[in-house]
Amino acid sequence: MTEPIRTAHVLGGSSDIAAAVLEHLARQGLERTVLALRSPDAEPAAATPSGVQCTLLRWDAVEIDSHRVLVERAVEALGRIAVVICAVGMLAHHAGLGMGPADVDEMVRTNFAGPAAALSVVADRLVEQGSGTIVVLSSVAAARARKSNYVYGSSKAGLDTFAQGMADALVGTGVGVMIVRPGFVRSSMTEGLDPAPFATDPDVVAAAVVEALGKGRRGVVWVPPLLGPMLGVLRNAPTGLWRRIAGDR
Ligand SMILES: NC(=O)c1ccc[n+]([C@@H]2O[C@H](COP(=O)([O-])OP(=O)(O)OC[C@H]3O[C@@H](n4cnc5c(N)ncnc54)[C@H](OP(=O)(O)O)[C@@H]3O)[C@@H](O)[C@H]2O)c1
């Protein structure tokens, strides 16, 4: 058994998946959290689990100069940070051919460049304290690009690869990285989209994350787990076959 998680810092603090993770952590003794989000004034109090002391900090992932200040303020509020959850992300109803340069740039900076820059500060700070786990919400879309959302998929793949390398670099420091690769999750991000096969809910992702954290597991967590072996095969499938399987999704 690992130590109970008392403190959590969330990047992308209004995320439905992150909120579900906090709910699960609250049942296991979470005491304090810092949510970094773009619109703290708009955040409903109900989004915070009851009994957990919550600090809201205004933060935008694409404002690279803000990351150091954010992490220092999170340390001030939390003391030792047990877990950092990176849940920043944007999807569009279409994230492929026809997106303009500004849209592509925004998606890559929001899903990859911004979070990666923030995580580099987070990693330094956790190494200083000698412990902690960084949970990075990647995606099944990172495993292989599809025609309808390759901009999203490639931006998540960038973050996923960054997190893998960071995990290697952190070996021996006491800091670990968990890379979470959910399939389609019914959340604000996917509102209005037809659920993909194996669609799941934030609560299911949260349960998998918190179970893995409880076991001290690091590395990759697929949700649902079946996606791991499936993508192991599909990412190497011949291009023509993959295009037929992925279809218009
Ligand atoms: N839903 C899915 O099907 C699915 C599947 C696999 C992986 N994921 C990943 O899981 C994570 C959480 O997604 P979710 O389903 O919980 O969706 P969500 O509720 O829409 O959460 C995404 C969060 O990212 C925040 N965000 C976007 N741009 C930002 C920026 N520039 N600076 C700071 N925060 C920003 C959003 O804040 P605002 O409220 O300000 O927009 C929102 O809190 C994302 O990384 C997503 O890529 C989701």
XYZ file of N, CA and C and ligand atoms in Angstrom:
795
model
N 0.832 -1.216 0.000
C 0.000 0.000 0.000
C 0.861 1.259 0.000
N 0.412 2.292 -0.748
C 1.153 3.545 -0.776
C 0.514 4.524 0.228
N 1.217 5.628 0.465
C 0.688 6.652 1.379
C -0.590 7.261 0.812
N -1.587 7.616 1.651
C -2.790 8.279 1.128
C -2.433 9.619 0.483
N -3.180 9.983 -0.549
C -2.911 11.240 -1.264
C -3.701 12.355 -0.593
N -3.004 13.328 -0.032
C -3.663 14.422 0.702
C -3.771 15.689 -0.137
N -2.887 15.856 -1.124
C -2.859 17.116 -1.891
C -2.805 16.836 -3.396
N -3.525 17.659 -4.157
C -3.526 17.487 -5.621
C -3.584 18.849 -6.300
N -2.830 18.965 -7.353
C -2.811 20.199 -8.147
C -3.291 19.829 -9.554
N -4.320 20.530 -10.023
C -4.889 20.190 -11.332
C -4.614 21.304 -12.334
N -4.012 20.953 -13.442
C -3.838 21.879 -14.570
C -5.009 21.616 -15.509
N -5.850 22.626 -15.691
C -7.098 22.404 -16.445
C -8.187 22.055 -15.447
N -8.318 22.925 -14.439
C -9.121 22.613 -13.252
C -10.611 22.502 -13.467
N -11.126 22.846 -14.653
C -12.572 22.664 -14.868
C -12.867 21.394 -15.657
N -11.871 20.562 -15.853
C -12.069 19.311 -16.607
C -13.010 18.357 -15.874
N -13.921 17.751 -16.628
C -14.851 16.771 -16.036
C -14.106 15.544 -15.531
N -13.105 15.115 -16.299
C -12.359 13.916 -15.868
C -11.582 14.229 -14.587
N -10.934 15.398 -14.558
C -10.184 15.760 -13.347
C -11.124 15.865 -12.152
N -12.314 16.439 -12.363
C -13.279 16.563 -11.251
C -13.636 15.179 -10.703
N -13.805 14.219 -11.614
C -14.145 12.860 -11.171
C -12.969 12.237 -10.402
N -11.741 12.512 -10.863
C -10.562 11.978 -10.149
C -10.528 12.555 -8.728
N -10.816 13.858 -8.605
C -10.799 14.484 -7.273
C -11.877 13.875 -6.376
N -13.033 13.586 -6.966
C -14.103 12.938 -6.176
C -13.610 11.624 -5.587
N -12.965 10.840 -6.437
C -12.465 9.538 -5.957
C -11.364 9.727 -4.908
N -10.484 10.705 -5.153
C -9.404 10.939 -4.185
C -9.974 11.442 -2.855
N -11.059 12.242 -2.943
C -11.667 12.786 -1.722
C -12.175 11.651 -0.823
N -12.711 10.602 -1.467
C -13.197 9.457 -0.675
C -12.054 8.741 0.026
N -10.843 8.994 -0.450
C -9.691 8.293 0.141
C -8.798 9.234 0.939
N -9.329 10.412 1.287
C -8.583 11.253 2.225
C -7.936 12.498 1.644
N -8.279 12.864 0.401
C -7.735 14.118 -0.147
C -8.163 15.287 0.746
N -7.212 16.167 1.064
C -7.531 17.290 1.973
C -7.523 18.641 1.267
N -6.555 18.842 0.363
C -6.410 20.165 -0.260
C -6.120 20.016 -1.746
N -6.685 20.932 -2.509
C -6.416 20.911 -3.944
C -6.254 22.340 -4.474
N -5.457 22.477 -5.504
C -5.345 23.754 -6.221
C -5.753 23.491 -7.664
N -6.799 24.189 -8.097
C -7.263 24.043 -9.475
C -6.781 25.237 -10.287
N -6.010 24.978 -11.330
C -5.550 26.049 -12.219
C -6.451 26.054 -13.434
N -7.133 27.171 -13.663
C -8.121 27.190 -14.744
C -8.293 28.588 -15.314
N -8.858 28.625 -16.515
C -8.954 29.924 -17.200
C -9.988 30.845 -16.584
N -11.093 30.270 -16.085
C -12.192 31.124 -15.593
C -12.581 30.734 -14.178
N -11.756 31.072 -13.193
C -12.083 30.669 -11.818
C -13.408 31.234 -11.334
N -13.786 32.424 -11.856
C -15.027 33.028 -11.378
C -16.258 32.258 -11.851
N -16.092 31.536 -12.958
C -17.235 30.814 -13.517
C -17.367 29.416 -12.937
N -16.375 28.996 -12.147
C -16.363 27.605 -11.670
C -17.397 27.417 -10.558
N -18.373 26.511 -10.742
C -19.366 26.312 -9.685
C -18.727 25.629 -8.471
N -19.151 26.072 -7.283
C -18.587 25.492 -6.052
C -18.839 23.985 -6.018
N -19.939 23.551 -6.667
C -20.294 22.132 -6.634
C -19.243 21.264 -7.307
N -18.389 21.891 -8.127
C -17.375 21.102 -8.838
C -16.294 20.569 -7.899
N -16.216 21.156 -6.708
C -15.194 20.718 -5.754
C -15.791 19.711 -4.788
N -15.100 18.600 -4.562
C -15.676 17.628 -3.629
C -15.816 18.227 -2.229
N -16.928 17.892 -1.552
C -17.137 18.479 -0.229
C -16.067 17.957 0.727
N -15.667 18.843 1.642
C -14.662 18.446 2.622
C -13.241 18.667 2.141
N -13.084 19.047 0.874
C -11.737 19.294 0.347
C -11.534 20.807 0.241
N -10.450 21.291 0.836
C -10.146 22.732 0.747
C -9.605 23.021 -0.644
N -10.251 23.980 -1.312
C -9.910 24.179 -2.724
C -9.465 25.612 -3.007
N -8.349 25.765 -3.677
C -7.878 27.088 -4.104
C -7.985 27.143 -5.616
N -8.626 28.198 -6.131
C -8.740 28.357 -7.582
C -7.732 29.407 -8.045
N -6.938 29.090 -9.037
C -5.969 30.046 -9.571
C -6.213 30.258 -11.051
N -6.244 31.511 -11.442
C -6.433 31.815 -12.865
C -5.163 31.435 -13.618
N -5.323 30.688 -14.706
C -4.135 30.206 -15.438
C -4.555 29.804 -16.850
N -3.709 30.141 -17.785
C -3.952 29.717 -19.168
C -2.720 28.948 -19.645
N -2.946 27.736 -20.111
C -1.835 26.846 -20.476
C -0.929 27.423 -21.556
N -1.486 28.287 -22.416
C -0.674 28.780 -23.528
C 0.153 30.013 -23.141
N -0.045 30.500 -21.931
C 0.769 31.638 -21.449
C 2.002 31.078 -20.739
N 3.027 30.862 -21.540
C 4.206 30.116 -21.076
C 4.857 30.781 -19.855
N 4.827 32.105 -19.807
C 5.500 32.803 -18.700
C 4.784 32.633 -17.362
N 3.579 32.075 -17.380
C 2.807 31.993 -16.130
C 3.065 30.696 -15.352
N 3.778 29.751 -15.959
C 3.845 28.417 -15.340
C 4.621 28.390 -14.018
N 5.752 29.102 -13.982
C 6.557 29.072 -12.743
C 5.793 29.664 -11.564
N 5.143 30.804 -11.839
C 4.389 31.470 -10.771
C 3.267 30.550 -10.297
N 2.597 29.914 -11.255
C 1.495 29.018 -10.892
C 1.979 27.926 -9.943
N 3.056 27.261 -10.320
C 3.513 26.121 -9.514
C 3.977 26.602 -8.133
N 4.608 27.766 -8.064
C 5.020 28.283 -6.752
C 3.792 28.581 -5.887
N 2.758 29.131 -6.492
C 1.536 29.430 -5.717
C 0.856 28.133 -5.267
N 0.935 27.119 -6.111
C 0.351 25.826 -5.720
C 1.120 25.244 -4.530
N 2.440 25.389 -4.549
C 3.256 24.893 -3.427
C 2.911 25.672 -2.150
N 2.730 26.987 -2.296
C 2.359 27.795 -1.116
C 1.050 27.281 -0.504
N 0.096 26.939 -1.374
C -1.225 26.520 -0.876
C -1.221 25.083 -0.359
N -0.400 24.232 -0.985
C -0.504 22.804 -0.675
C 0.634 22.272 0.180
N 1.743 22.995 0.200
C 2.930 22.416 0.822
C 3.466 21.352 -0.124
N 3.638 20.154 0.385
C 4.097 19.072 -0.489
C 2.954 18.685 -1.446
N 3.273 18.599 -2.739
C 2.230 18.223 -3.721
C 2.351 16.729 -3.998
N 1.302 15.997 -3.661
C 1.375 14.535 -3.868
C 1.127 14.165 -5.329
N 0.133 14.838 -5.933
C -0.243 14.485 -7.309
C -0.503 15.749 -8.127
N -0.004 15.763 -9.342
C -0.361 16.813 -10.300
C -1.105 16.132 -11.449
N -2.292 16.635 -11.748
C -3.094 16.045 -12.829
C -3.127 17.034 -13.978
N -2.622 16.640 -15.115
C -2.648 17.523 -16.284
C -3.836 17.138 -17.161
N -4.905 17.949 -17.092
C -6.152 17.615 -17.785
C -6.523 18.658 -18.828
N -5.560 19.514 -19.174
C -5.827 20.540 -20.189
C -6.068 19.869 -21.532
N -7.018 20.377 -22.265
C -7.185 19.840 -23.611
C -8.320 20.502 -24.351
N -8.218 20.517 -25.669
C -9.331 20.971 -26.500
C -9.492 20.027 -27.684
N -10.750 19.826 -28.044
C -11.078 19.024 -29.214
C -12.051 19.895 -29.989
N -12.227 19.621 -31.229
C -13.260 20.352 -31.956
C -14.134 19.289 -32.615
N -15.260 19.709 -33.129
C -16.105 18.703 -33.782
C -15.408 18.138 -35.007
N -14.459 18.895 -35.515
C -13.641 18.383 -36.606
C -12.221 18.863 -36.354
N -11.256 17.964 -36.331
C -9.874 18.360 -36.030
C -8.932 17.775 -37.083
N -9.320 17.952 -38.348
C -8.505 17.408 -39.425
C -8.383 18.366 -40.593
N -8.460 17.800 -41.800
C -8.274 18.582 -43.020
C -9.244 19.775 -43.053
N -8.736 20.936 -43.456
C -9.604 22.109 -43.545
C -9.478 23.021 -42.345
N -8.820 22.572 -41.303
C -8.583 23.498 -40.183
C -7.603 24.558 -40.652
N -7.852 25.796 -40.305
C -6.957 26.875 -40.702
C -5.687 26.859 -39.864
N -4.654 27.596 -40.313
C -3.388 27.607 -39.570
C -3.548 28.078 -38.135
N -4.410 29.065 -37.907
C -4.572 29.561 -36.534
C -5.214 28.496 -35.647
N -6.156 27.723 -36.231
C -6.820 26.666 -35.452
C -5.838 25.542 -35.112
N -5.011 25.189 -36.112
C -4.017 24.131 -35.870
C -3.042 24.589 -34.781
N -2.597 25.824 -34.913
C -1.646 26.380 -33.938
C -2.252 26.375 -32.532
N -3.502 26.804 -32.438
C -4.146 26.857 -31.117
C -4.254 25.458 -30.511
N -4.615 24.488 -31.352
C -4.792 23.134 -30.818
C -3.463 22.540 -30.369
N -2.417 22.759 -31.171
C -1.105 22.194 -30.808
C -0.572 22.870 -29.539
N -0.785 24.174 -29.427
C -0.278 24.868 -28.230
C -1.091 24.489 -26.985
N -2.393 24.309 -27.162
C -3.237 23.971 -26.001
C -3.005 22.537 -25.540
N -2.895 21.614 -26.491
C -2.813 20.196 -26.120
C -1.387 19.712 -25.897
N -0.415 20.412 -26.481
C 0.962 19.928 -26.372
C 1.916 20.967 -25.799
N 2.157 22.046 -26.548
C 3.229 22.969 -26.139
C 2.991 23.561 -24.743
N 1.770 24.035 -24.508
C 1.469 24.662 -23.216
C 1.612 23.681 -22.060
N 0.885 22.545 -22.101
C 1.006 21.583 -21.009
C 2.437 21.053 -20.841
N 3.140 20.810 -21.954
C 4.521 20.290 -21.832
C 5.398 21.308 -21.111
N 5.252 22.579 -21.464
C 6.049 23.618 -20.803
C 5.710 23.675 -19.315
N 4.428 23.570 -18.995
C 4.027 23.597 -17.575
C 4.579 22.374 -16.845
N 4.524 21.221 -17.495
C 4.990 19.998 -16.830
C 6.492 20.014 -16.579
N 7.227 20.759 -17.413
C 8.667 20.841 -17.167
C 8.924 21.574 -15.849
N 8.115 22.590 -15.548
C 8.244 23.296 -14.266
C 7.790 22.387 -13.120
N 6.671 21.702 -13.339
C 6.148 20.781 -12.322
C 7.204 19.729 -11.976
N 7.810 19.152 -13.003
C 8.794 18.080 -12.760
C 9.957 18.607 -11.925
N 10.458 19.789 -12.264
C 11.574 20.367 -11.486
C 11.190 20.520 -10.019
N 9.977 21.012 -9.783
C 9.521 21.286 -8.409
C 9.352 19.981 -7.634
N 8.798 18.957 -8.299
C 8.596 17.686 -7.597
C 9.941 17.005 -7.320
N 10.874 17.150 -8.230
C 12.210 16.588 -7.992
C 12.826 17.259 -6.755
N 12.617 18.568 -6.640
C 13.128 19.303 -5.463
C 12.558 18.727 -4.168
N 11.258 18.390 -4.184
C 10.660 17.837 -2.958
C 10.926 16.338 -2.825
N 11.391 15.720 -3.912
C 11.833 14.319 -3.854
C 10.732 13.287 -3.928
N 9.518 13.722 -4.322
C 8.407 12.763 -4.420
C 7.277 13.365 -5.236
N 6.295 12.533 -5.546
C 5.098 13.010 -6.245
C 4.841 12.220 -7.526
N 3.597 12.308 -7.974
C 3.216 11.632 -9.217
C 2.567 12.639 -10.155
N 2.978 12.596 -11.401
C 2.392 13.463 -12.434
C 1.477 12.585 -13.294
N 0.195 12.922 -13.290
C -0.776 12.169 -14.090
C -1.061 12.982 -15.352
N -0.750 12.409 -16.501
C -0.935 13.128 -17.762
C -2.086 12.491 -18.528
N -3.125 13.285 -18.795
C -4.226 12.754 -19.597
C -3.865 12.842 -21.069
N -3.465 11.696 -21.591
C -3.206 11.571 -23.020
C -4.512 11.091 -23.661
N -4.445 10.259 -24.671
C -5.667 9.792 -25.332
C -5.346 8.608 -26.222
N -6.354 7.794 -26.459
C -6.212 6.727 -27.455
C -5.881 7.339 -28.826
N -6.333 8.597 -29.026
C -6.096 9.265 -30.313
C -4.609 9.496 -30.564
N -3.814 9.428 -29.492
C -2.369 9.624 -29.639
C -1.700 8.397 -30.251
N -2.391 7.245 -30.185
C -1.759 5.993 -30.598
C -1.602 5.889 -32.118
N -2.599 6.385 -32.836
C -2.484 6.384 -34.306
C -3.418 7.447 -34.868
N -2.894 8.247 -35.773
C -3.686 9.349 -36.314
C -4.847 8.832 -37.159
N -5.983 9.535 -37.056
C -7.144 9.210 -37.894
C -7.485 10.436 -38.720
N -8.161 10.192 -39.852
C -8.334 11.317 -40.778
C -9.174 12.453 -40.197
N -10.150 12.133 -39.358
C -11.045 13.198 -38.895
C -10.494 13.976 -37.711
N -9.454 13.467 -37.068
C -8.969 14.231 -35.905
C -7.449 14.138 -35.726
N -6.744 14.152 -36.851
C -5.287 13.996 -36.733
C -4.593 15.192 -36.110
N -5.229 16.344 -36.121
C -4.592 17.495 -35.458
C -4.654 17.273 -33.939
N -5.836 16.894 -33.463
C -5.968 16.555 -32.043
C -5.038 15.382 -31.694
N -5.112 14.307 -32.502
C -4.337 13.095 -32.207
C -2.841 13.368 -32.152
N -2.350 14.157 -33.107
C -0.905 14.409 -33.132
C -0.491 15.310 -31.976
N -1.369 16.223 -31.578
C -1.008 17.082 -30.440
C -0.974 16.257 -29.156
N -1.905 15.323 -29.011
C -1.882 14.448 -27.841
C -0.688 13.492 -27.912
N -0.329 13.067 -29.123
C 0.840 12.175 -29.285
C 2.108 12.906 -28.855
N 2.178 14.206 -29.163
C 3.336 14.991 -28.736
C 3.442 14.987 -27.223
N 2.316 15.241 -26.564
C 2.333 15.286 -25.090
C 2.631 13.903 -24.511
N 2.069 12.885 -25.137
C 2.271 11.505 -24.669
C 3.753 11.139 -24.746
N 4.379 11.457 -25.871
C 5.809 11.130 -26.037
C 6.656 11.941 -25.060
N 6.293 13.198 -24.874
C 6.977 14.051 -23.897
C 6.904 13.393 -22.516
N 5.708 12.936 -22.152
C 5.514 12.341 -20.821
C 6.303 11.038 -20.682
N 6.373 10.267 -21.770
C 7.155 9.018 -21.700
C 8.627 9.318 -21.426
N 9.154 10.295 -22.155
C 10.569 10.644 -21.974
C 10.823 11.239 -20.598
N 9.863 12.057 -20.146
C 10.005 12.671 -18.824
C 10.005 11.576 -17.753
N 9.169 10.558 -17.944
C 9.129 9.439 -16.988
C 10.502 8.764 -16.923
N 11.109 8.563 -18.084
C 12.449 7.941 -18.104
C 13.454 8.825 -17.375
N 13.359 10.127 -17.638
C 14.329 11.058 -17.040
C 14.161 11.164 -15.530
N 12.959 10.845 -15.033
C 12.691 11.021 -13.592
C 13.008 9.774 -12.764
N 13.390 8.702 -13.433
C 13.708 7.467 -12.692
C 14.799 7.778 -11.663
N 14.562 7.341 -10.433
C 15.557 7.543 -9.374
C 15.397 8.838 -8.608
N 14.424 9.683 -9.017
C 14.238 10.980 -8.329
C 13.148 10.903 -7.260
N 12.379 9.823 -7.259
C 11.226 9.737 -6.351
C 9.951 10.239 -7.005
N 10.064 10.810 -8.203
C 8.893 11.350 -8.914
C 8.513 10.385 -10.038
N 7.224 10.114 -10.165
C 6.776 9.195 -11.207
C 5.760 9.848 -12.128
N 5.534 9.204 -13.256
C 4.591 9.723 -14.248
C 3.603 8.611 -14.607
N 2.330 8.976 -14.619
C 1.302 8.048 -15.096
C 0.678 8.657 -16.350
N 0.708 7.908 -17.423
C 0.124 8.387 -18.693
C -1.209 7.661 -18.880
N -2.290 8.445 -18.944
C -3.627 7.855 -19.035
C -4.113 8.001 -20.470
N -4.489 6.885 -21.074
C -4.966 6.922 -22.462
C -6.415 6.433 -22.522
N -7.355 7.336 -22.281
C -8.754 6.922 -22.392
C -9.193 6.891 -23.854
N -10.198 6.070 -24.107
C -10.901 6.159 -25.389
C -11.892 7.318 -25.276
N -12.976 7.227 -26.015
C -14.012 8.279 -25.985
C -14.614 8.362 -24.581
N -14.633 9.562 -24.019
C -15.226 9.777 -22.692
C -16.368 10.781 -22.835
N -17.537 10.448 -22.288
C -18.681 11.376 -22.358
C -18.469 12.517 -21.362
N -17.918 13.627 -21.880
C -17.626 14.787 -21.019
C -17.977 16.050 -21.810
N -17.699 17.214 -21.212
C -17.959 18.482 -21.929
C -17.236 18.494 -23.266
N -16.046 17.902 -23.290
C -15.228 17.926 -24.502
C -15.910 17.225 -25.681
N -16.685 16.203 -25.400
C -17.262 15.394 -26.485
C -18.762 15.633 -26.640
N -19.262 16.657 -25.957
C -20.698 16.962 -26.026
C -21.121 17.129 -27.483
N -22.185 16.464 -27.893
C -22.693 16.602 -29.251
C -22.065 15.640 -30.241
N -21.038 14.890 -29.813
C -20.406 13.922 -30.712
C -21.032 12.542 -30.493
N -21.100 11.731 -31.562
C -21.580 10.353 -31.397
C -20.532 9.567 -30.633
N -20.920 8.882 -29.576
C -19.935 8.110 -28.818
C -19.254 7.061 -29.690
N -17.945 6.912 -29.535
C -17.186 5.896 -30.264
C -17.369 4.553 -29.553
N -17.009 3.453 -30.220
C -17.034 2.166 -29.516
C -16.184 2.235 -28.250
N -16.613 1.517 -27.239
C -15.930 1.467 -25.929
C -15.993 2.812 -25.195
N -16.995 3.641 -25.550
C -17.145 4.930 -24.860
C -17.346 4.697 -23.369
N -16.849 5.636 -22.590
C -16.929 5.479 -21.147
C -17.234 6.837 -20.502
N -17.214 6.884 -19.194
C -17.566 8.115 -18.471
C -16.390 8.586 -17.609
N -16.389 9.887 -17.251
C -15.307 10.401 -16.408
C -15.090 9.567 -15.142
N -16.197 9.087 -14.569
C -16.090 8.315 -13.331
C -15.277 7.021 -13.526
N -15.426 6.427 -14.708
C -14.698 5.176 -14.983
C -13.200 5.472 -15.139
N -12.902 6.568 -15.826
C -11.489 6.965 -15.976
C -10.903 7.258 -14.593
N -11.684 7.990 -13.785
C -11.205 8.365 -12.454
C -10.931 7.131 -11.600
N -11.846 6.164 -11.672
C -11.664 4.950 -10.863
C -10.365 4.244 -11.262
N -10.105 4.188 -12.566
C -8.878 3.508 -13.041
C -7.632 4.270 -12.581
N -7.688 5.598 -12.663
C -6.525 6.418 -12.268
C -6.252 6.248 -10.774
N -7.320 6.354 -9.983
C -7.132 6.327 -8.522
C -6.738 4.924 -8.054
N -7.265 3.914 -8.721
C -6.847 2.547 -8.368
C -5.351 2.376 -8.651
N -4.926 2.869 -9.826
C -3.505 2.747 -10.181
C -2.621 3.552 -9.224
N -3.091 4.744 -8.851
C -2.323 5.564 -7.898
C -2.208 4.829 -6.559
N -3.315 4.231 -6.134
C -3.339 3.516 -4.852
C -2.366 2.362 -4.825
N -2.157 1.760 -5.984
C -1.235 0.618 -6.051
C 0.196 1.066 -6.300
N 0.373 2.405 -6.401
C 1.722 2.921 -6.672
C 2.159 2.641 -8.099
N 1.166 2.361 -8.961
C 1.508 2.058 -10.361
C 1.881 3.314 -11.121
N 2.868 3.250 -11.953
C 3.218 4.350 -12.850
C 3.133 3.762 -14.261
N 3.487 4.519 -15.269
C 3.429 3.990 -16.635
C 2.083 4.291 -17.264
N 1.662 3.429 -18.191
C 0.478 3.734 -19.011
C -0.767 3.037 -18.467
N -1.857 3.798 -18.398
C -3.154 3.240 -17.995
C -4.132 3.491 -19.140
N -4.627 2.407 -19.742
C -5.634 2.537 -20.804
C -7.010 2.417 -20.178
N -7.961 3.196 -20.660
C -9.334 3.106 -20.156
C -10.315 3.093 -21.338
N -11.070 1.990 -21.545
C -10.982 0.746 -20.793
C -9.690 -0.009 -21.118
N -9.279 -0.937 -20.246
C -7.984 -1.614 -20.408
C -7.835 -2.338 -21.742
N -8.969 -2.843 -22.272
C -8.963 -3.562 -23.550
C -8.306 -2.749 -24.679
N -8.371 -1.416 -24.570
C -7.812 -0.580 -25.641
C -6.301 -0.773 -25.781
N -5.638 -1.155 -24.704
C -4.176 -1.332 -24.755
C -3.776 -2.392 -25.777
N -4.218 -3.649 -25.556
C -3.872 -4.676 -26.538
C -4.444 -4.399 -27.932
N -5.655 -3.797 -27.971
C -6.250 -3.506 -29.290
C -5.368 -2.556 -30.093
N -4.944 -1.478 -29.427
C -4.123 -0.497 -30.146
C -2.724 -1.039 -30.407
N -2.276 -1.973 -29.552
C -0.984 -2.619 -29.798
C -0.980 -3.255 -31.184
N -2.116 -3.848 -31.553
C -2.247 -4.479 -32.870
C -2.535 -3.413 -33.938
N -3.514 -2.551 -33.631
C -3.988 -1.614 -34.655
C -2.946 -0.571 -35.065
N -2.067 -0.209 -34.135
C -1.087 0.828 -34.518
C -0.094 0.293 -35.543
N -0.018 -1.058 -35.661
C 0.872 -1.643 -36.670
C 0.110 -2.244 -37.852
N -1.190 -2.057 -37.868
C -1.988 -2.616 -38.972
C -1.629 -1.895 -40.271
N -1.698 -2.597 -41.410
C -1.412 -1.934 -42.681
C -2.314 -0.711 -42.884
N -1.782 0.303 -43.558
C -2.490 1.583 -43.701
C -3.903 1.420 -44.269
N -4.023 0.593 -45.310
C -5.342 0.446 -45.954
C -6.356 -0.126 -44.981
N -5.912 -1.116 -44.212
C -6.802 -1.739 -43.234
C -7.183 -0.722 -42.152
N -6.190 0.027 -41.671
C -6.455 1.039 -40.632
C -7.458 2.076 -41.136
N -7.316 2.491 -42.389
C -8.237 3.511 -42.916
C -9.665 2.970 -42.971
N -9.773 1.673 -43.284
C -11.125 1.094 -43.315
C -11.692 1.003 -41.907
N -10.858 0.578 -40.949
C -11.341 0.428 -39.574
C -11.705 1.790 -38.985
N -10.811 2.776 -39.177
C -11.049 4.101 -38.575
C -12.225 4.794 -39.245
N -12.473 4.475 -40.524
C -13.605 5.062 -41.247
C -13.569 6.579 -41.176
N -14.724 7.165 -40.886
C -14.800 8.626 -40.810
C -14.576 9.138 -39.397
N -14.284 8.242 -38.492
C -14.141 8.683 -37.106
C -12.873 9.471 -36.908
N -13.374 13.408 -23.310
C -12.705 12.520 -24.008
O -13.274 11.772 -24.850
C -11.231 12.344 -23.791
C -10.637 11.168 -24.259
C -9.263 10.997 -24.088
C -8.529 11.982 -23.476
N -9.124 13.119 -23.030
C -8.282 14.138 -22.420
O -8.649 14.277 -21.057
C -8.402 15.623 -20.631
C -9.624 16.170 -19.930
O -10.718 16.182 -20.843
P -12.242 16.192 -20.365
O -12.906 15.081 -21.071
O -12.319 16.304 -18.897
O -12.766 17.511 -21.082
P -13.110 18.947 -20.494
O -14.074 18.825 -19.374
O -13.488 19.749 -21.681
O -11.707 19.438 -19.895
C -10.720 20.054 -20.666
C -10.142 21.150 -19.820
O -9.057 21.817 -20.499
C -9.179 23.191 -20.182
N -8.443 24.037 -21.122
C -8.580 24.129 -22.469
N -7.732 25.038 -22.957
C -7.063 25.540 -21.888
C -6.045 26.513 -21.745
N -5.542 27.182 -22.795
N -5.573 26.776 -20.498
C -6.067 26.135 -19.424
N -7.019 25.199 -19.488
C -7.511 24.912 -20.711
C -10.653 23.460 -20.242
O -10.905 24.673 -19.588
P -12.074 25.686 -20.012
O -13.207 25.305 -19.108
O -11.505 27.025 -19.725
O -12.353 25.477 -21.478
C -11.152 22.228 -19.473
O -11.072 22.442 -18.091
C -7.979 16.397 -21.886
O -6.572 16.480 -21.916
C -8.458 15.507 -23.020
O -7.659 15.690 -24.184
C -10.473 13.315 -23.162
